XYZ file of C-alpha atoms in Angstrom:
478
model
C 0.000 0.000 0.000
C 1.377 3.392 -1.050
C 1.471 5.975 1.734
C 1.599 9.675 0.892
C 2.893 12.079 3.534
C 1.901 15.734 3.639
C 1.733 18.656 6.012
C -1.941 19.460 5.303
C -4.625 17.319 3.673
C -7.857 19.025 2.605
C -10.932 16.860 1.986
C -13.237 18.652 -0.452
C -12.615 21.165 -3.238
C -15.647 23.409 -2.816
C -15.706 27.014 -1.656
C -14.242 26.231 1.773
C -11.679 23.736 0.495
C -10.485 26.056 -2.263
C -10.069 28.953 0.171
C -8.240 26.686 2.599
C -5.895 25.563 -0.187
C -5.056 29.162 -1.058
C -4.306 29.925 2.580
C -2.143 26.844 3.060
C -0.098 27.515 -0.058
C 0.811 30.967 1.233
C 3.092 29.124 3.646
C 3.843 25.699 2.175
C 3.582 23.625 -0.990
C 3.262 20.467 1.106
C -0.494 20.059 0.659
C -2.957 17.566 -0.832
C -6.456 18.527 -1.994
C -8.667 15.419 -2.095
C -11.948 15.392 -4.049
C -14.007 12.399 -5.197
C -16.593 14.329 -7.212
C -16.568 16.921 -9.983
C -14.772 20.176 -9.384
C -17.078 23.141 -9.050
C -18.683 24.553 -5.944
C -22.264 24.012 -4.804
C -22.813 27.741 -5.372
C -21.707 27.692 -8.985
C -23.074 24.301 -10.002
C -26.454 23.864 -8.277
C -26.864 26.750 -5.827
C -26.499 30.512 -5.881
C -25.723 31.156 -9.523
C -28.135 28.874 -11.443
C -30.958 29.757 -9.046
C -30.376 33.473 -9.624
C -30.392 32.858 -13.370
C -33.800 31.198 -13.066
C -34.991 34.040 -10.825
C -33.757 36.608 -13.358
C -35.915 34.974 -16.034
C -38.871 34.949 -13.630
C -38.391 38.642 -12.852
C -38.369 39.423 -16.571
C -41.628 37.507 -17.025
C -43.201 39.254 -14.033
C -41.895 42.754 -14.734
C -45.045 44.155 -16.294
C -47.506 42.730 -13.801
C -47.443 45.707 -11.403
C -47.213 48.600 -13.854
C -50.885 49.201 -14.661
C -51.219 51.877 -11.908
C -48.522 53.791 -13.800
C -50.577 53.714 -16.992
C -48.406 51.027 -18.598
C -49.763 47.576 -19.456
C -48.261 44.572 -21.218
C -49.677 41.545 -22.912
C -49.106 38.252 -21.111
C -45.436 37.292 -21.494
C -44.517 34.512 -23.918
C -42.226 32.143 -22.022
C -40.002 29.757 -23.951
C -39.129 27.141 -21.338
C -36.390 25.578 -23.454
C -34.754 28.974 -23.996
C -35.006 29.789 -20.293
C -33.240 26.565 -19.317
C -30.679 26.882 -22.099
C -29.542 30.230 -20.709
C -29.571 28.939 -17.135
C -27.347 26.014 -18.102
C -25.084 27.978 -20.431
C -24.335 30.684 -17.895
C -24.130 28.123 -15.080
C -21.566 26.119 -17.050
C -19.588 29.306 -17.571
C -19.404 29.952 -13.828
C -18.532 26.311 -13.124
C -15.885 26.460 -15.834
C -14.099 29.269 -14.023
C -13.956 27.163 -10.854
C -12.761 24.077 -12.721
C -10.053 26.057 -14.492
C -8.862 27.432 -11.171
C -8.574 24.054 -9.463
C -7.118 22.302 -12.503
C -4.573 25.106 -12.757
C -3.121 24.148 -9.397
C -0.137 21.732 -9.433
C -1.209 18.221 -10.353
C 0.810 16.735 -7.504
C -1.396 18.657 -5.084
C -4.652 17.089 -6.365
C -6.063 13.633 -5.674
C -9.298 12.306 -7.193
C -10.522 9.807 -4.585
C -12.809 9.391 -1.584
C -11.098 9.829 1.789
C -12.039 8.254 5.115
C -10.325 8.581 8.474
C -8.279 5.695 9.859
C -6.992 7.839 12.731
C -6.826 11.559 13.509
C -3.929 11.972 11.076
C -4.287 9.061 8.631
C -6.709 8.862 5.709
C -7.601 5.837 3.620
C -8.260 6.616 -0.057
C -10.696 4.776 -2.329
C -7.867 4.198 -4.821
C -6.037 2.014 -2.300
C -3.507 4.561 -1.088
C -3.166 6.147 2.348
C -2.384 9.714 3.380
C -0.500 10.629 6.543
C -0.922 14.319 7.360
C 0.202 16.602 10.151
C -3.214 18.301 9.950
C -6.455 17.587 8.094
C -9.237 19.957 6.974
C -12.788 18.650 6.505
C -14.554 20.697 3.796
C -16.948 18.140 2.329
C -20.026 20.390 2.090
C -23.651 19.294 2.386
C -26.445 17.707 0.377
C -30.224 17.820 0.217
C -32.043 16.244 3.134
C -34.793 13.922 1.885
C -37.166 12.550 4.511
C -37.978 8.835 3.991
C -41.660 9.236 3.104
C -40.766 11.449 0.144
C -39.115 8.422 -1.480
C -42.634 7.317 -2.419
C -42.485 9.852 -5.246
C -40.013 7.556 -7.004
C -38.316 8.904 -10.105
C -40.476 12.048 -10.029
C -38.775 13.183 -6.824
C -36.324 15.981 -7.590
C -34.040 18.303 -5.634
C -32.705 21.701 -6.626
C -29.760 20.058 -8.418
C -32.184 18.371 -10.812
C -34.050 21.563 -11.684
C -30.999 22.965 -13.416
C -30.685 19.946 -15.704
C -34.178 20.310 -17.182
C -34.344 20.758 -20.954
C -37.522 22.807 -20.577
C -39.985 23.859 -17.907
C -42.564 21.313 -16.692
C -46.275 21.919 -16.411
C -46.546 21.596 -12.632
C -44.421 21.110 -9.517
C -45.227 20.516 -5.858
C -42.556 22.123 -3.689
C -42.031 20.831 -0.165
C -40.256 23.209 2.219
C -40.605 26.990 2.491
C -36.985 27.640 3.327
C -34.644 29.630 1.110
C -34.410 27.063 -1.697
C -38.098 26.164 -1.790
C -39.243 29.767 -1.658
C -36.857 31.054 -4.330
C -37.401 28.213 -6.796
C -41.121 27.862 -6.101
C -41.879 31.524 -6.739
C -39.589 31.656 -9.784
C -41.237 28.623 -11.399
C -44.682 30.088 -10.692
C -43.741 33.329 -12.433
C -42.438 31.342 -15.388
C -45.852 29.785 -15.936
C -45.420 26.518 -14.041
C -48.343 25.526 -11.822
C -46.755 25.485 -8.380
C -47.944 24.601 -4.900
C -45.533 25.366 -2.072
C -46.101 23.361 1.107
C -44.523 24.632 4.308
C -44.682 23.836 8.010
C -45.304 25.905 11.136
C -45.984 29.068 9.083
C -42.258 29.577 8.557
C -40.954 31.553 5.585
C -37.264 31.354 4.778
C -35.109 32.071 7.837
C -37.435 34.728 9.327
C -38.138 34.627 13.073
C -39.720 38.015 13.878
C -43.462 37.287 14.300
C -44.565 40.513 12.594
C -42.224 40.184 9.627
C -43.113 36.514 9.346
C -46.833 37.293 9.290
C -46.295 39.870 6.540
C -44.250 37.409 4.487
C -46.951 34.769 4.806
C -49.566 37.263 3.659
C -47.592 38.465 0.633
C -46.643 35.053 -0.716
C -50.065 33.535 -0.074
C -51.617 36.369 -2.079
C -49.335 35.740 -5.069
C -49.408 31.986 -5.572
C -50.559 28.669 -4.086
C -48.531 28.845 -0.874
C -49.598 26.740 2.100
C -47.522 27.958 5.073
C -48.722 25.147 7.332
C -50.205 22.004 5.856
C -51.061 18.411 6.530
C -50.031 16.630 3.340
C -50.385 12.850 3.335
C -50.122 9.797 1.104
C -47.174 10.905 -1.032
C -47.161 8.704 -4.114
C -46.016 8.190 -7.691
C -48.764 8.074 -10.304
C -48.789 7.037 -13.944
C -48.216 10.644 -15.047
C -46.395 12.208 -12.115
C -47.026 12.486 -8.378
C -50.031 12.957 -6.118
C -50.659 13.971 -2.506
C -53.677 14.311 -0.271
C -54.068 17.785 1.240
C -56.005 17.565 4.511
C -57.867 20.723 5.568
C -60.846 21.590 7.746
C -62.987 21.395 4.611
C -61.909 17.824 3.940
C -59.262 15.967 1.946
C -58.288 17.068 -1.543
C -56.115 15.055 -3.925
C -53.592 17.151 -5.833
C -51.483 15.979 -8.777
C -48.263 17.369 -10.266
C -45.571 16.438 -12.748
C -42.801 16.537 -10.131
C -42.211 16.840 -6.388
C -39.357 19.216 -5.548
C -37.972 18.436 -2.090
C -36.451 21.474 -0.385
C -36.608 20.424 3.252
C -33.142 21.509 4.275
C -29.644 20.140 3.829
C -27.504 17.669 5.739
C -23.734 17.817 6.295
C -21.586 15.330 4.386
C -20.016 13.648 7.399
C -21.593 10.197 7.365
C -19.019 8.591 5.036
C -15.860 10.093 6.547
C -15.206 7.383 9.139
C -15.236 9.934 11.968
C -15.851 7.109 14.450
C -12.209 6.198 13.866
C -11.061 9.535 15.268
C -10.891 10.892 18.818
C -13.438 13.609 17.997
C -16.636 14.245 19.899
C -19.617 14.420 17.548
C -22.944 16.244 17.834
C -26.295 14.447 17.252
C -25.954 14.905 13.475
C -22.475 13.378 13.459
C -20.675 16.723 13.000
C -17.458 17.164 15.008
C -17.686 19.572 17.939
C -15.487 22.519 16.975
C -14.462 26.055 17.889
C -16.182 28.531 15.547
C -13.324 31.043 15.863
C -10.508 28.604 15.080
C -12.223 25.833 13.107
C -10.432 23.262 15.279
C -12.259 20.076 16.247
C -11.557 19.463 19.917
C -7.797 19.395 20.503
C -7.016 17.263 17.451
C -5.116 18.476 14.367
C -8.417 18.360 12.499
C -10.222 21.458 11.259
C -13.651 21.952 9.676
C -14.980 24.616 7.306
C -17.968 25.373 5.095
C -21.434 23.831 4.871
C -20.233 20.595 6.492
C -20.054 22.337 9.875
C -23.869 22.674 9.776
C -24.017 26.317 10.912
C -24.448 28.914 8.134
C -24.430 27.406 4.608
C -23.389 30.552 2.733
C -20.497 31.037 0.312
C -18.880 33.987 2.086
C -19.044 32.134 5.400
C -17.486 29.051 3.804
C -14.673 31.133 2.339
C -13.958 32.838 5.671
C -13.978 29.507 7.481
C -11.711 28.001 4.844
C -9.196 30.779 5.452
C -9.317 30.197 9.212
C -8.964 26.434 8.869
C -6.183 26.785 6.302
C -4.153 29.139 8.487
C -4.504 27.087 11.647
C -3.906 23.735 9.972
C -0.700 25.084 8.454
C 0.575 26.536 11.733
C -0.681 23.801 14.069
C -0.159 23.528 17.046
C -0.076 27.342 17.056
C -3.753 28.295 16.825
C -5.242 31.725 16.188
C -8.796 32.867 16.803
C -10.420 34.889 14.017
C -13.310 37.319 14.376
C -16.445 36.268 12.529
C -18.024 38.739 10.120
C -21.384 40.251 11.016
C -24.149 37.733 10.217
C -25.942 38.582 6.976
C -28.376 36.548 4.883
C -30.575 37.339 1.894
C -33.410 35.453 0.206
C -33.854 36.458 -3.445
C -37.612 36.142 -3.449
C -39.853 39.055 -4.401
C -40.172 40.900 -2.125
C -36.696 40.046 -0.935
C -35.979 38.857 2.589
C -32.954 39.794 4.643
C -31.629 39.238 8.138
C -28.636 40.935 9.757
C -27.026 40.473 13.137
C -28.998 38.868 15.934
C -32.432 37.645 14.952
C -35.592 38.347 16.893
C -35.557 34.717 18.059
C -31.936 34.906 19.235
C -32.532 38.132 21.145
C -35.629 36.729 22.785
C -33.982 33.443 23.709
C -31.076 35.168 25.441
C -33.525 37.499 27.214
C -31.860 40.592 25.733
C -33.011 44.037 26.828
C -33.842 45.245 23.324
C -36.358 47.509 21.652
C -37.547 47.740 18.059
C -38.210 50.214 15.322
C -40.139 49.490 12.139
C -41.203 50.808 8.772
C -44.145 49.614 6.698
C -43.008 49.794 3.083
C -46.532 50.404 1.788
C -46.208 54.137 2.515
C -42.495 54.670 1.832
C -42.006 57.337 -0.847
C -39.561 55.793 -3.320
C -41.115 52.346 -2.925
C -44.525 53.773 -3.875
C -43.031 55.606 -6.850
C -41.636 52.323 -8.195
C -44.714 50.290 -7.327
C -42.785 47.949 -5.027
C -44.277 49.216 -1.781
C -44.800 45.910 0.004
C -43.293 44.512 3.162
C -42.024 45.332 6.621
C -38.630 46.156 8.156
C -37.944 45.713 11.863
C -34.673 46.842 13.464
C -33.415 46.022 16.966
C -31.296 48.027 19.388
C -29.857 47.629 22.874
C -31.921 49.654 25.349
C -28.918 50.412 27.583
C -26.046 51.093 25.183
C -27.998 52.335 22.170
C -26.105 49.951 19.902
C -27.664 48.473 16.790
C -28.175 44.718 17.237
C -29.891 43.355 14.149
C -32.784 43.430 11.704
C -35.298 41.296 9.831
C -37.101 42.412 6.702
C -39.252 41.506 3.760
C -39.438 44.290 1.219
C -37.799 46.120 -1.688
C -34.033 46.125 -2.268
C -33.410 44.102 0.869
C -30.095 42.786 -0.470
C -28.670 46.327 -0.448
C -30.092 47.399 2.897
C -28.646 44.231 4.409
C -25.132 45.327 3.519
C -25.557 48.786 5.038
C -26.796 47.228 8.254
C -24.116 44.529 8.352
C -21.369 47.114 7.904
C -22.915 49.246 10.654
C -23.104 46.271 12.970
C -19.535 45.189 12.318
C -18.418 48.781 12.915
C -20.187 48.609 16.302
C -22.222 51.738 15.610
C -24.940 52.997 17.880
C -28.279 53.798 16.296
C -27.568 57.515 16.838
C -24.289 57.166 14.951
C -26.071 55.378 12.103
C -28.487 58.303 11.865
C -25.558 60.696 11.481
C -24.701 59.017 8.157
C -26.126 60.590 4.979
C -29.376 59.429 3.388
C -30.075 60.685 -0.129
C -33.560 61.681 -1.294
C -35.620 60.034 -2.681
C -34.275 56.510 -2.104
C -35.374 53.240 -0.528
C -32.762 53.796 2.180
C -34.927 56.584 3.613
C -37.245 53.833 4.809
C -34.363 52.431 6.806
C -33.781 55.870 8.304
C -37.426 56.016 9.380
C -37.106 52.671 11.160
C -33.858 53.783 12.844
C -35.444 57.061 13.992
C -38.300 55.155 15.603
C -35.840 52.734 17.172
C -33.741 55.586 18.525
C -36.824 57.212 20.050
C -37.995 53.932 21.559
C -34.602 53.523 23.216
C -35.172 57.006 24.672
C -31.940 58.186 23.124
C -33.459 61.481 22.111
C -34.210 62.998 18.750
C -32.116 62.456 15.648
C -28.774 64.199 16.285
C -28.233 67.482 14.411
C -25.271 67.907 12.047
C -22.030 68.326 13.943
C -20.791 71.900 14.246
C -17.167 72.238 13.153
C -16.608 75.690 14.715
C -18.533 75.128 17.947
C -16.601 74.702 21.163
C -17.126 71.914 23.684
C -20.675 71.807 24.986
C -21.918 74.304 22.370
């Protein structure tokens, strides 16, 4: 049996693994990047980028639907499903190609195409019969769709988001299970592209939202637009001759619904079950994920580090990249370990209206019994939003009653992706709400709605009125 020796072995060549590789190679060329699947990140291949391409097509199809109050009307859009999917796949392949070119451009002796499993904390067994002995190992194996057993009854008409992006054309109908980020984005996009869609959720949840008022507004908006069931009892999942069928149980009785496909979007699970972690000294959580330090990426006291979606915390590309950097640095310099500050939490759902969350959520603040107050703006009356005909949604911002510091926000409404960045930067800069209000707000812009919410928050914290412009020539106390 051939044994390869290396300073750092990285399992997985996705966003986290690639970033870890770059960090390791700043210090040493003694590294092995092990991947048993195709190169190309989840984001580029089946996640962020192809989904946004589908959403872009949906937005184009939907663009004229809200313009009649402005005196502008359009005929119903003609949607060429084959052309939609051709562009999705063409552009997706372009993004994936960039990733593949990057990885394949790295030295061949650094890359191994095989499956790796742990024999010990520092020894890996490869599916090609070889072994790897490493001074430190990074786990960056990502995640995959979580399919509950009863969904298997849908047979070959069960699909996940990966499958959507391989369609040659758009189907006639799809039942979507799960109102998280993936289910909401794809379900709404397919609806706007002319597919008959039913979205089945649980517990009235929408995406990652936790603020009861924002959540209620989101439920209202999406239920008004398409066949969204925020809390349902769906039984008897089954394959039929022409597709799939389910029984929807309501107070009015049981209704049988049929669709071409069942899209399962009920969360993701970390890829840890085939790593042989039982052969290590690591302590594992109930899902089999190693217990680790979020600021170092280190698993226990072992020379094993974890990064990206596999750690089962925040499955976002920028988080995976940051964690890959941390894991790469500490694996290279082990046993010297450094703690790295995490970026301000930020998440966006590219639905319409968009959803965003920044900092501590309403649920997190409530659970830790924080002394916080809120400010809010209803987008229905916000000036620029009304001008553009996108005046839907609600923004709620949270602040510390004692210190006046901004703590977080949840929102459904227009241009949420941009407001999220302003708030995340403010949070990471540790600004108080008063200091945020000292920053400029142009007129007329969506951001003025944010200012309204911050003014209300500032008043509710009893921090006084909005501060006046600072006087350059005034003396102390003037």
